[in-house]
PDB file of C-alpha atoms in Angstrom:
ATOM      1  CA  MET A   1       0.000   0.000   0.000  1.00 94.00           C
ATOM      2  CA  ARG A   2       1.139   3.529  -0.807  1.00 94.00           C
ATOM      3  CA  LEU A   3       1.471   5.612   2.378  1.00 96.00           C
ATOM      4  CA  PHE A   4       2.442   9.035   3.643  1.00 96.00           C
ATOM      5  CA  THR A   5       2.138  11.003   6.876  1.00 97.00           C
ATOM      6  CA  ALA A   6       0.499  14.408   6.903  1.00 97.00           C
ATOM      7  CA  VAL A   7      -0.961  17.322   8.789  1.00 98.00           C
ATOM      8  CA  VAL A   8      -4.444  18.038   7.447  1.00 97.00           C
ATOM      9  CA  PRO A   9      -5.717  21.600   8.017  1.00 98.00           C
ATOM     10  CA  PRO A  10      -9.221  22.021   9.477  1.00 98.00           C
ATOM     11  CA  ALA A  11     -12.183  22.503   7.128  1.00 97.00           C
ATOM     12  CA  ALA A  12     -12.512  26.244   7.869  1.00 98.00           C
ATOM     13  CA  GLN A  13      -8.884  26.882   6.856  1.00 98.00           C
ATOM     14  CA  LEU A  14      -9.274  24.762   3.739  1.00 98.00           C
ATOM     15  CA  ASP A  15     -12.374  26.779   2.821  1.00 97.00           C
ATOM     16  CA  GLU A  16     -10.387  30.030   3.100  1.00 98.00           C
ATOM     17  CA  LEU A  17      -7.722  28.661   0.784  1.00 98.00           C
ATOM     18  CA  ALA A  18     -10.325  27.267  -1.615  1.00 97.00           C
ATOM     19  CA  ALA A  19     -11.834  30.751  -1.990  1.00 96.00           C
ATOM     20  CA  ALA A  20      -8.391  32.239  -2.750  1.00 95.00           C
ATOM     21  CA  VAL A  21      -7.631  29.481  -5.265  1.00 95.00           C
ATOM     22  CA  ALA A  22     -11.023  29.962  -6.957  1.00 94.00           C
ATOM     23  CA  ARG A  23     -10.229  33.669  -7.438  1.00 92.00           C
ATOM     24  CA  LEU A  24      -6.793  32.769  -8.806  1.00 90.00           C
ATOM     25  CA  ARG A  25      -8.245  30.246 -11.246  1.00 89.00           C
ATOM     26  CA  GLN A  26     -10.778  32.782 -12.541  1.00 87.00           C
ATOM     27  CA  ALA A  27      -8.295  35.628 -12.930  1.00 80.00           C
ATOM     28  CA  ALA A  28      -5.089  33.922 -14.072  1.00 77.00           C
ATOM     29  CA  PRO A  29      -4.644  33.375 -17.803  1.00 76.00           C
ATOM     30  CA  GLY A  30      -4.043  29.726 -18.671  1.00 78.00           C
ATOM     31  CA  ALA A  31      -5.158  28.449 -15.252  1.00 82.00           C
ATOM     32  CA  ASP A  32      -7.511  25.974 -16.897  1.00 79.00           C
ATOM     33  CA  ALA A  33      -4.506  24.260 -18.493  1.00 80.00           C
ATOM     34  CA  LEU A  34      -3.247  23.160 -15.059  1.00 87.00           C
ATOM     35  CA  ARG A  35      -4.495  20.067 -13.241  1.00 88.00           C
ATOM     36  CA  TRP A  36      -5.872  21.488  -9.979  1.00 91.00           C
ATOM     37  CA  THR A  37      -6.094  19.318  -6.890  1.00 92.00           C
ATOM     38  CA  ARG A  38      -9.313  19.046  -4.908  1.00 92.00           C
ATOM     39  CA  PRO A  39      -9.608  20.719  -1.494  1.00 94.00           C
ATOM     40  CA  ALA A  40     -10.654  17.367   0.001  1.00 91.00           C
ATOM     41  CA  GLY A  41      -7.124  16.112  -0.661  1.00 92.00           C
ATOM     42  CA  TRP A  42      -5.169  19.150   0.559  1.00 96.00           C
ATOM     43  CA  HIS A  43      -2.608  18.375   3.247  1.00 97.00           C
ATOM     44  CA  TYR A  44       0.977  19.031   4.323  1.00 97.00           C
ATOM     45  CA  THR A  45       2.967  15.871   3.632  1.00 95.00           C
ATOM     46  CA  LEU A  46       5.410  15.180   6.454  1.00 96.00           C
ATOM     47  CA  ALA A  47       7.020  12.037   5.018  1.00 95.00           C
ATOM     48  CA  PHE A  48       6.251  10.111   1.842  1.00 94.00           C
ATOM     49  CA  LEU A  49       6.746   6.413   2.542  1.00 95.00           C
ATOM     50  CA  GLY A  50       5.865   5.004  -0.871  1.00 93.00           C
ATOM     51  CA  GLU A  51       4.852   1.343  -1.132  1.00 94.00           C
ATOM     52  CA  VAL A  52       4.815  -0.263   2.322  1.00 95.00           C
ATOM     53  CA  ASP A  53       4.268  -3.917   3.210  1.00 94.00           C
ATOM     54  CA  GLU A  54       1.161  -4.253   5.362  1.00 94.00           C
ATOM     55  CA  GLY A  55       3.138  -6.413   7.804  1.00 95.00           C
ATOM     56  CA  LEU A  56       5.182  -3.356   8.822  1.00 96.00           C
ATOM     57  CA  LEU A  57       2.118  -1.373   9.930  1.00 96.00           C
ATOM     58  CA  PRO A  58       2.073  -2.366  13.634  1.00 97.00           C
ATOM     59  CA  GLU A  59       5.705  -1.341  14.202  1.00 97.00           C
ATOM     60  CA  LEU A  60       5.338   1.734  12.019  1.00 96.00           C
ATOM     61  CA  GLU A  61       2.265   2.894  13.900  1.00 97.00           C
ATOM     62  CA  GLU A  62       3.981   2.398  17.256  1.00 97.00           C
ATOM     63  CA  ARG A  63       6.968   4.470  16.111  1.00 97.00           C
ATOM     64  CA  PHE A  64       4.651   7.237  14.881  1.00 97.00           C
ATOM     65  CA  ARG A  65       2.810   7.133  18.221  1.00 97.00           C
ATOM     66  CA  ARG A  66       6.133   7.667  20.040  1.00 96.00           C
ATOM     67  CA  GLY A  67       7.102  10.525  17.709  1.00 95.00           C
ATOM     68  CA  ALA A  68       3.728  12.204  18.279  1.00 97.00           C
ATOM     69  CA  ARG A  69       4.124  11.852  22.047  1.00 96.00           C
ATOM     70  CA  ARG A  70       7.492  13.697  21.885  1.00 95.00           C
ATOM     71  CA  SER A  71       5.962  16.558  19.866  1.00 96.00           C
ATOM     72  CA  VAL A  72       3.951  19.417  21.315  1.00 95.00           C
ATOM     73  CA  PRO A  73       1.030  21.167  19.602  1.00 97.00           C
ATOM     74  CA  PHE A  74       1.856  24.360  17.698  1.00 97.00           C
ATOM     75  CA  ARG A  75       0.101  27.008  15.604  1.00 97.00           C
ATOM     76  CA  VAL A  76       0.470  27.572  11.869  1.00 97.00           C
ATOM     77  CA  ALA A  77      -1.471  29.181   9.039  1.00 98.00           C
ATOM     78  CA  ILE A  78      -1.713  28.402   5.346  1.00 98.00           C
ATOM     79  CA  SER A  79       0.247  31.250   3.825  1.00 97.00           C
ATOM     80  CA  GLY A  80       1.789  32.368   0.559  1.00 96.00           C
ATOM     81  CA  GLY A  81       2.647  30.274  -2.431  1.00 95.00           C
ATOM     82  CA  GLY A  82       5.506  28.756  -4.317  1.00 94.00           C
ATOM     83  CA  HIS A  83       6.342  26.255  -6.994  1.00 93.00           C
ATOM     84  CA  PHE A  84       8.683  23.337  -7.532  1.00 91.00           C
ATOM     85  CA  GLY A  85      10.299  23.776 -10.931  1.00 85.00           C
ATOM     86  CA  GLN A  86       7.760  23.943 -13.693  1.00 80.00           C
ATOM     87  CA  GLY A  87       5.577  21.144 -12.330  1.00 86.00           C
ATOM     88  CA  ILE A  88       3.897  21.924  -9.002  1.00 92.00           C
ATOM     89  CA  LEU A  89       2.143  24.998  -7.587  1.00 94.00           C
ATOM     90  CA  TRP A  90       1.722  25.030  -3.818  1.00 96.00           C
ATOM     91  CA  ALA A  91       0.589  27.017  -0.788  1.00 97.00           C
ATOM     92  CA  GLY A  92       3.030  27.364   2.096  1.00 97.00           C
ATOM     93  CA  ALA A  93       2.832  27.537   5.874  1.00 97.00           C
ATOM     94  CA  ALA A  94       3.641  30.364   8.258  1.00 96.00           C
ATOM     95  CA  GLY A  95       3.738  30.919  11.982  1.00 93.00           C
ATOM     96  CA  GLU A  96       6.119  32.051  14.685  1.00 89.00           C
ATOM     97  CA  ASP A  97       9.670  30.770  14.197  1.00 82.00           C
ATOM     98  CA  ASP A  98       9.207  28.124  16.892  1.00 92.00           C
ATOM     99  CA  ASP A  99       5.982  26.925  15.282  1.00 94.00           C
ATOM    100  CA  VAL A 100       7.461  26.492  11.809  1.00 92.00           C
ATOM    101  CA  ALA A 101      10.407  24.715  13.439  1.00 93.00           C
ATOM    102  CA  ALA A 102       7.948  22.422  15.271  1.00 95.00           C
ATOM    103  CA  LEU A 103       6.314  21.509  11.963  1.00 96.00           C
ATOM    104  CA  ARG A 104       9.747  20.738  10.515  1.00 94.00           C
ATOM    105  CA  ARG A 105      10.660  18.584  13.566  1.00 95.00           C
ATOM    106  CA  LEU A 106       7.412  16.658  13.176  1.00 96.00           C
ATOM    107  CA  ALA A 107       8.329  15.924   9.539  1.00 96.00           C
ATOM    108  CA  GLU A 108      11.812  14.807  10.630  1.00 94.00           C
ATOM    109  CA  ARG A 109      10.343  12.502  13.303  1.00 95.00           C
ATOM    110  CA  ALA A 110       7.936  10.936  10.807  1.00 96.00           C
ATOM    111  CA  ASP A 111      10.785  10.386   8.357  1.00 95.00           C
ATOM    112  CA  ALA A 112      13.027   8.863  11.067  1.00 94.00           C
ATOM    113  CA  ALA A 113      10.250   6.579  12.338  1.00 96.00           C
ATOM    114  CA  ALA A 114       9.697   5.192   8.830  1.00 96.00           C
ATOM    115  CA  ARG A 115      13.423   4.626   8.278  1.00 94.00           C
ATOM    116  CA  ARG A 116      13.796   2.855  11.644  1.00 95.00           C
ATOM    117  CA  THR A 117      10.975   0.536  10.646  1.00 95.00           C
ATOM    118  CA  GLY A 118      13.029  -0.481   7.625  1.00 93.00           C
ATOM    119  CA  ILE A 119      11.174   1.433   4.962  1.00 93.00           C
ATOM    120  CA  VAL A 120      13.482   2.494   2.163  1.00 88.00           C
ATOM    121  CA  MET A 121      12.877   6.207   1.762  1.00 83.00           C
ATOM    122  CA  GLU A 122      13.974   8.655  -0.904  1.00 77.00           C
ATOM    123  CA  GLU A 123      17.213  10.471  -0.224  1.00 69.00           C
ATOM    124  CA  ARG A 124      16.694  13.189   2.370  1.00 69.00           C
ATOM    125  CA  ARG A 125      16.460  16.699   1.011  1.00 72.00           C
ATOM    126  CA  HIS A 126      15.473  20.067   2.401  1.00 83.00           C
ATOM    127  CA  TRP A 127      11.852  19.760   3.501  1.00 90.00           C
ATOM    128  CA  THR A 128       9.539  22.617   2.517  1.00 92.00           C
ATOM    129  CA  PRO A 129       6.085  22.741   4.098  1.00 94.00           C
ATOM    130  CA  HIS A 130       3.709  22.827   1.160  1.00 95.00           C
ATOM    131  CA  LEU A 131       0.163  21.980   0.217  1.00 96.00           C
ATOM    132  CA  THR A 132      -0.068  21.019  -3.485  1.00 95.00           C
ATOM    133  CA  LEU A 133      -2.638  23.088  -5.386  1.00 96.00           C
ATOM    134  CA  ALA A 134      -1.966  22.273  -9.044  1.00 92.00           C
ATOM    135  CA  ARG A 135       0.305  20.351 -11.368  1.00 88.00           C
ATOM    136  CA  THR A 136       1.327  20.935 -14.944  1.00 84.00           C
ATOM    137  CA  ARG A 137      -0.557  18.489 -17.130  1.00 74.00           C
ATOM    138  CA  ARG A 138       1.469  15.530 -18.332  1.00 64.00           C
ATOM    139  CA  GLY A 139       2.874  16.041 -21.764  1.00 55.00           C
ATOM    140  CA  ALA A 140       2.683  19.832 -21.526  1.00 50.00           C
ATOM    141  CA  SER A 141       5.649  21.640 -22.994  1.00 50.00           C
ATOM    142  CA  PRO A 142       7.843  23.311 -20.346  1.00 47.00           C
ATOM    143  CA  ALA A 143       7.584  26.495 -22.413  1.00 46.00           C
ATOM    144  CA  ALA A 144       3.773  26.433 -22.432  1.00 50.00           C
ATOM    145  CA  PRO A 145       2.183  29.464 -20.730  1.00 45.00           C
ATOM    146  CA  PRO A 146       0.703  27.525 -17.773  1.00 50.00           C
ATOM    147  CA  ALA A 147       4.049  25.986 -16.819  1.00 44.00           C
ATOM    148  CA  ALA A 148       5.920  29.225 -17.400  1.00 52.00           C
ATOM    149  CA  GLY A 149       3.315  30.982 -15.326  1.00 75.00           C
ATOM    150  CA  LEU A 150       3.704  28.949 -12.118  1.00 87.00           C
ATOM    151  CA  ALA A 151       5.879  31.687 -10.618  1.00 88.00           C
ATOM    152  CA  ALA A 152       3.183  34.243 -11.447  1.00 87.00           C
ATOM    153  CA  TYR A 153       0.475  32.057  -9.873  1.00 90.00           C
ATOM    154  CA  ALA A 154       2.641  31.635  -6.761  1.00 91.00           C
ATOM    155  CA  ALA A 155       3.162  35.406  -6.594  1.00 90.00           C
ATOM    156  CA  GLU A 156      -0.623  35.868  -6.639  1.00 89.00           C
ATOM    157  CA  LEU A 157      -0.785  33.774  -3.466  1.00 93.00           C
ATOM    158  CA  ASP A 158       1.907  35.811  -1.686  1.00 91.00           C
ATOM    159  CA  GLY A 159      -0.694  38.055  -0.091  1.00 91.00           C
ATOM    160  CA  PHE A 160      -2.771  35.151   1.213  1.00 96.00           C
ATOM    161  CA  THR A 161      -2.562  34.158   4.870  1.00 97.00           C
ATOM    162  CA  GLY A 162      -5.349  32.107   6.364  1.00 97.00           C
ATOM    163  CA  THR A 163      -6.512  31.922   9.939  1.00 98.00           C
ATOM    164  CA  PRO A 164      -3.924  30.161  12.142  1.00 97.00           C
ATOM    165  CA  TRP A 165      -4.935  26.920  13.816  1.00 98.00           C
ATOM    166  CA  ARG A 166      -3.508  24.672  16.513  1.00 97.00           C
ATOM    167  CA  VAL A 167      -1.859  21.614  15.004  1.00 98.00           C
ATOM    168  CA  ALA A 168      -2.563  18.923  17.575  1.00 98.00           C
ATOM    169  CA  GLU A 169      -2.253  15.716  15.530  1.00 98.00           C
ATOM    170  CA  PHE A 170      -0.841  14.076  12.446  1.00 98.00           C
ATOM    171  CA  SER A 171      -2.078  11.166  10.366  1.00 98.00           C
ATOM    172  CA  LEU A 172      -0.944   8.121   8.427  1.00 98.00           C
ATOM    173  CA  ILE A 173      -2.722   8.218   5.080  1.00 97.00           C
ATOM    174  CA  ARG A 174      -3.087   5.687   2.302  1.00 96.00           C
ATOM    175  CA  SER A 175      -3.072   6.980  -1.257  1.00 94.00           C
ATOM    176  CA  HIS A 176      -5.323   5.149  -3.703  1.00 91.00           C
ATOM    177  CA  PRO A 177      -4.539   5.474  -7.420  1.00 85.00           C
ATOM    178  CA  PRO A 178      -6.564   7.844  -9.582  1.00 78.00           C
ATOM    179  CA  SER A 179      -9.311   6.555 -11.826  1.00 73.00           C
ATOM    180  CA  ARG A 180     -10.968   8.045 -14.896  1.00 68.00           C
ATOM    181  CA  GLY A 181      -8.961  11.277 -14.922  1.00 64.00           C
ATOM    182  CA  GLU A 182      -9.553  11.994 -11.229  1.00 68.00           C
ATOM    183  CA  ASP A 183      -6.873  12.699  -8.622  1.00 71.00           C
ATOM    184  CA  SER A 184      -5.673  10.043  -6.239  1.00 78.00           C
ATOM    185  CA  TRP A 185      -7.947   9.689  -3.231  1.00 86.00           C
ATOM    186  CA  TYR A 186      -6.840   9.386   0.363  1.00 93.00           C
ATOM    187  CA  GLU A 187      -7.853   7.194   3.275  1.00 95.00           C
ATOM    188  CA  THR A 188      -6.757   8.043   6.808  1.00 96.00           C
ATOM    189  CA  LEU A 189      -5.511   4.868   8.499  1.00 97.00           C
ATOM    190  CA  ALA A 190      -4.510   6.319  11.899  1.00 97.00           C
ATOM    191  CA  THR A 191      -4.147   9.657  13.672  1.00 98.00           C
ATOM    192  CA  TRP A 192      -1.979  10.465  16.690  1.00 98.00           C
ATOM    193  CA  PRO A 193      -2.397  13.397  19.088  1.00 98.00           C
ATOM    194  CA  LEU A 194       0.725  15.451  19.760  1.00 98.00           C
ATOM    195  CA  GLY A 195       2.165  15.451  23.259  1.00 94.00           C
ATOM    196  CA  LYS A 196       0.022  12.566  24.548  1.00 88.00           C
TER     197      LYS A 196
END
């Protein structure tokens, strides 16, 4: 099964972002050429585990439980935008320095827990808190206006900051493959409270 860990913002914060994204999609030229993700799937990935043998789940879940217990709740807000190369448009996260650092530590703990369970992870790289909003359609030319415009779309999100919320848990989520042109869909397998 294909798994990842994530922080999922509350519905009210997702609604705020959805309104900002709707305005962006209406105003930005070429926005309809991007493949936009659905708000129901928006989340901050902490660690992408990839394909995981179901037999590893009990140990993996126990390690995540321990990592959650060592983490304390913190406050963040969906804020700003950015892009990875010419392929992914995303919304970022903001908060006090300690809060953003707490989110980063949570991602590091999730990554370490998976590695200690024996899951072969991608090479570690600088983790950027991001919530994927859109992707360049497969087969699109890198010079096509939508791809070239990802920086402009991200700049449009620079003025957006949603209402902060208290992050008090993280989840293990299973990704199911897309069907009939839809996005992948997600199933929450377990959730752990922070600091408990």
